[in-house]
Amino acid sequence: MPRPHLPPVLRRRLLLLLAALALAAAAWAAGVWAERRELQSKVQGLQRAVEVHALGLRGAAEKFDYLPFTAAQHPLILALLRQPESAAARLQANRYVAQVQAHSGAAALYLLDAEGKALAASNWQTADSFVNQNYASRPYFEEAMRGQRSVFYGVGLTTGVPGLFIAAPVA
C-alpha cells in the first residue's frame, strides 16, 4: 500500500512544528533539571547552615551548662524557695542572680518555683522583668520538674526573642 504523499509545503510545516515541539520539550526538560539542581543546592546550603547553628547552640549550652545547677545550690536561692513570700529573701536572690548573670554573660537568669512562677530574675528591676511570670508550660521547666537537666531552643514567652534555655532541678 503506498504511503500518502504530502505536499512539500505541508511537509516543511509539519517538520518545523515537530522541531518546535522537540525544542520546547528540551527547553522544558532543561528548566526542570535546572530547577531541581538549584533546589538541591539550596537544600544543601540550608543543611550546612543548620549544622553551623547547631554547633553554635551546642557551644553556648556547654558554656552555660553549669549555671542552673550551680546557682540553684546557693544559700540565697534555697532561702527564697523556702520562704517565697519573704521580701528580704526575694531581694537577696534577685541581686544574686543579677550578679551571676552579669559575670557569666548569660542573657538572663531566673528562678522558678514548683508551679513555674519566676520568684527571682536577673532583670528584676526592669519593666519587662520575668519575676511573677509563669513558665510552667515550657519544656525546660517540665523536664526540670521530672528531675532532668534540660536544654531547649525556642522563642521566649516574655520577650518574644529566640534563645537557648537551660534548666536544672533544684535538689
Coordinates of C-alpha atoms in Angstrom, one line a residue:
M1 CA 0.0 0.0 0.0
P2 CA 1.5 3.3 -1.0
R3 CA 2.2 6.0 1.6
P4 CA 0.2 9.1 1.2
H5 CA 2.3 11.8 -0.3
L6 CA 2.3 15.2 1.5
P7 CA 2.9 18.4 -0.4
P8 CA 6.3 19.8 0.2
V9 CA 4.9 23.0 1.9
L10 CA 2.9 20.9 4.3
R11 CA 5.8 18.5 5.0
R12 CA 8.1 21.5 5.8
R13 CA 5.5 22.9 8.2
L14 CA 5.0 19.6 9.9
L15 CA 8.8 19.2 10.3
L16 CA 9.0 22.8 11.7
L17 CA 6.2 22.0 14.0
L18 CA 7.9 18.8 15.2
A19 CA 11.2 20.6 15.6
A20 CA 9.5 23.4 17.6
L21 CA 7.8 20.8 19.8
A22 CA 11.1 19.0 20.3
L23 CA 12.8 22.3 21.1
A24 CA 10.0 23.2 23.6
A25 CA 10.3 19.7 25.2
A26 CA 14.1 20.1 25.5
A27 CA 13.7 23.6 27.0
W28 CA 11.1 22.3 29.5
A29 CA 13.4 19.4 30.5
A30 CA 16.4 21.7 30.9
G31 CA 14.2 24.0 33.0
V32 CA 13.1 21.1 35.2
W33 CA 16.7 19.9 35.5
A34 CA 18.0 23.4 36.4
E35 CA 15.2 23.9 39.0
R36 CA 16.0 20.6 40.6
R37 CA 19.7 21.4 40.7
E38 CA 19.0 24.8 42.2
L39 CA 16.6 23.4 44.8
Q40 CA 19.2 20.7 45.7
S41 CA 21.9 23.4 46.1
K42 CA 19.6 25.5 48.3
V43 CA 18.7 22.4 50.5
Q44 CA 22.4 21.6 50.9
G45 CA 23.1 25.2 51.8
L46 CA 20.4 25.2 54.4
Q47 CA 21.7 21.9 55.8
R48 CA 25.1 23.4 56.2
A49 CA 23.6 26.5 57.9
V50 CA 21.6 24.3 60.3
E51 CA 24.8 22.3 61.2
V52 CA 26.7 25.5 61.9
H53 CA 23.8 26.9 64.1
A54 CA 23.6 23.5 65.9
L55 CA 27.3 23.7 66.7
G56 CA 26.9 27.2 68.0
L57 CA 24.0 26.2 70.2
R58 CA 25.9 23.2 71.5
G59 CA 28.8 25.6 72.3
A60 CA 26.5 28.0 74.1
A61 CA 24.9 25.2 76.0
E62 CA 28.3 23.9 77.1
K63 CA 29.4 27.4 78.0
F64 CA 26.4 28.0 80.3
D65 CA 25.7 24.4 81.3
Y66 CA 27.0 24.9 84.9
L67 CA 24.8 27.9 85.7
P68 CA 21.4 26.3 86.6
F69 CA 22.9 23.7 88.9
T70 CA 25.5 26.0 90.5
A71 CA 23.1 28.9 91.0
A72 CA 20.4 26.5 92.5
Q73 CA 22.9 25.4 95.2
H74 CA 23.4 28.9 96.6
P75 CA 22.0 29.6 100.1
L76 CA 20.2 32.7 98.9
I77 CA 18.3 30.7 96.3
L78 CA 17.4 28.0 98.7
A79 CA 16.3 30.5 101.2
L80 CA 13.9 32.1 98.7
L81 CA 12.5 28.7 97.8
R82 CA 11.9 28.0 101.5
Q83 CA 10.3 31.5 102.1
P84 CA 8.9 32.7 98.7
E85 CA 6.8 35.4 100.5
S86 CA 9.9 37.0 102.2
A87 CA 10.7 40.3 100.7
A88 CA 14.2 40.2 102.1
A89 CA 14.9 36.7 100.6
R90 CA 13.5 37.8 97.3
L91 CA 15.7 41.0 97.2
Q92 CA 18.8 39.0 98.1
A93 CA 18.1 36.3 95.5
N94 CA 17.3 38.9 92.8
R95 CA 20.6 40.6 93.5
Y96 CA 22.5 37.3 93.5
V97 CA 21.1 36.1 90.1
A98 CA 21.7 39.6 88.6
Q99 CA 25.3 39.4 89.7
V100 CA 25.8 35.9 88.4
Q101 CA 24.2 36.9 85.1
A102 CA 26.4 39.9 84.7
H103 CA 29.6 37.9 85.4
S104 CA 28.6 34.9 83.3
G105 CA 27.5 36.7 80.2
A106 CA 24.2 34.8 80.1
A107 CA 21.3 36.8 78.6
A108 CA 19.1 36.2 81.7
L109 CA 18.8 34.0 84.7
Y110 CA 15.7 33.3 86.7
L111 CA 14.4 31.0 89.4
L112 CA 11.1 29.2 89.1
D113 CA 9.1 27.7 91.9
A114 CA 7.4 24.3 91.6
E115 CA 4.4 25.9 89.9
G116 CA 6.6 27.5 87.2
K117 CA 6.3 31.1 88.6
A118 CA 9.5 33.2 88.5
L119 CA 10.5 34.1 92.0
A120 CA 13.7 35.9 91.1
A121 CA 15.3 37.1 87.9
S122 CA 18.4 38.9 86.8
N123 CA 16.2 41.5 85.1
W124 CA 14.1 42.0 88.3
Q125 CA 14.4 45.8 88.2
T126 CA 13.3 46.3 84.6
A127 CA 9.9 46.9 83.1
D128 CA 9.9 43.5 81.3
S129 CA 11.1 41.6 84.4
F130 CA 10.5 37.8 84.5
V131 CA 9.5 38.0 88.1
N132 CA 6.0 36.7 88.7
Q133 CA 5.7 35.4 85.1
N134 CA 4.7 31.8 84.8
Y135 CA 6.7 29.4 82.7
A136 CA 5.1 26.1 83.7
S137 CA 4.2 25.2 80.1
R138 CA 7.8 25.5 78.9
P139 CA 9.5 22.2 78.0
Y140 CA 12.6 23.1 80.0
F141 CA 10.5 23.6 83.2
E142 CA 8.6 20.4 82.7
E143 CA 11.9 18.4 82.3
A144 CA 13.4 20.0 85.4
M145 CA 10.3 19.1 87.3
R146 CA 10.9 15.5 86.3
G147 CA 14.4 15.8 87.8
Q148 CA 16.2 16.2 84.5
R149 CA 18.6 18.8 83.2
S150 CA 17.1 20.4 80.1
V151 CA 18.3 22.4 77.1
F152 CA 15.6 24.0 74.9
Y153 CA 15.8 26.4 72.0
G154 CA 12.7 28.4 71.4
V155 CA 11.1 31.8 71.5
G156 CA 10.8 33.5 74.9
L157 CA 7.3 33.9 76.3
T158 CA 8.0 37.2 77.8
T159 CA 10.5 38.7 75.4
G160 CA 9.4 37.1 72.1
V161 CA 13.1 36.7 71.3
P162 CA 14.5 33.3 70.3
G163 CA 17.0 31.9 72.7
L164 CA 18.6 28.9 74.3
F165 CA 17.0 27.9 77.7
I166 CA 19.0 25.7 80.1
A167 CA 17.3 24.4 83.2
A168 CA 18.1 22.1 86.1
P169 CA 16.1 20.9 89.1
V170 CA 16.9 22.3 92.5
A171 CA 17.9 19.5 94.8

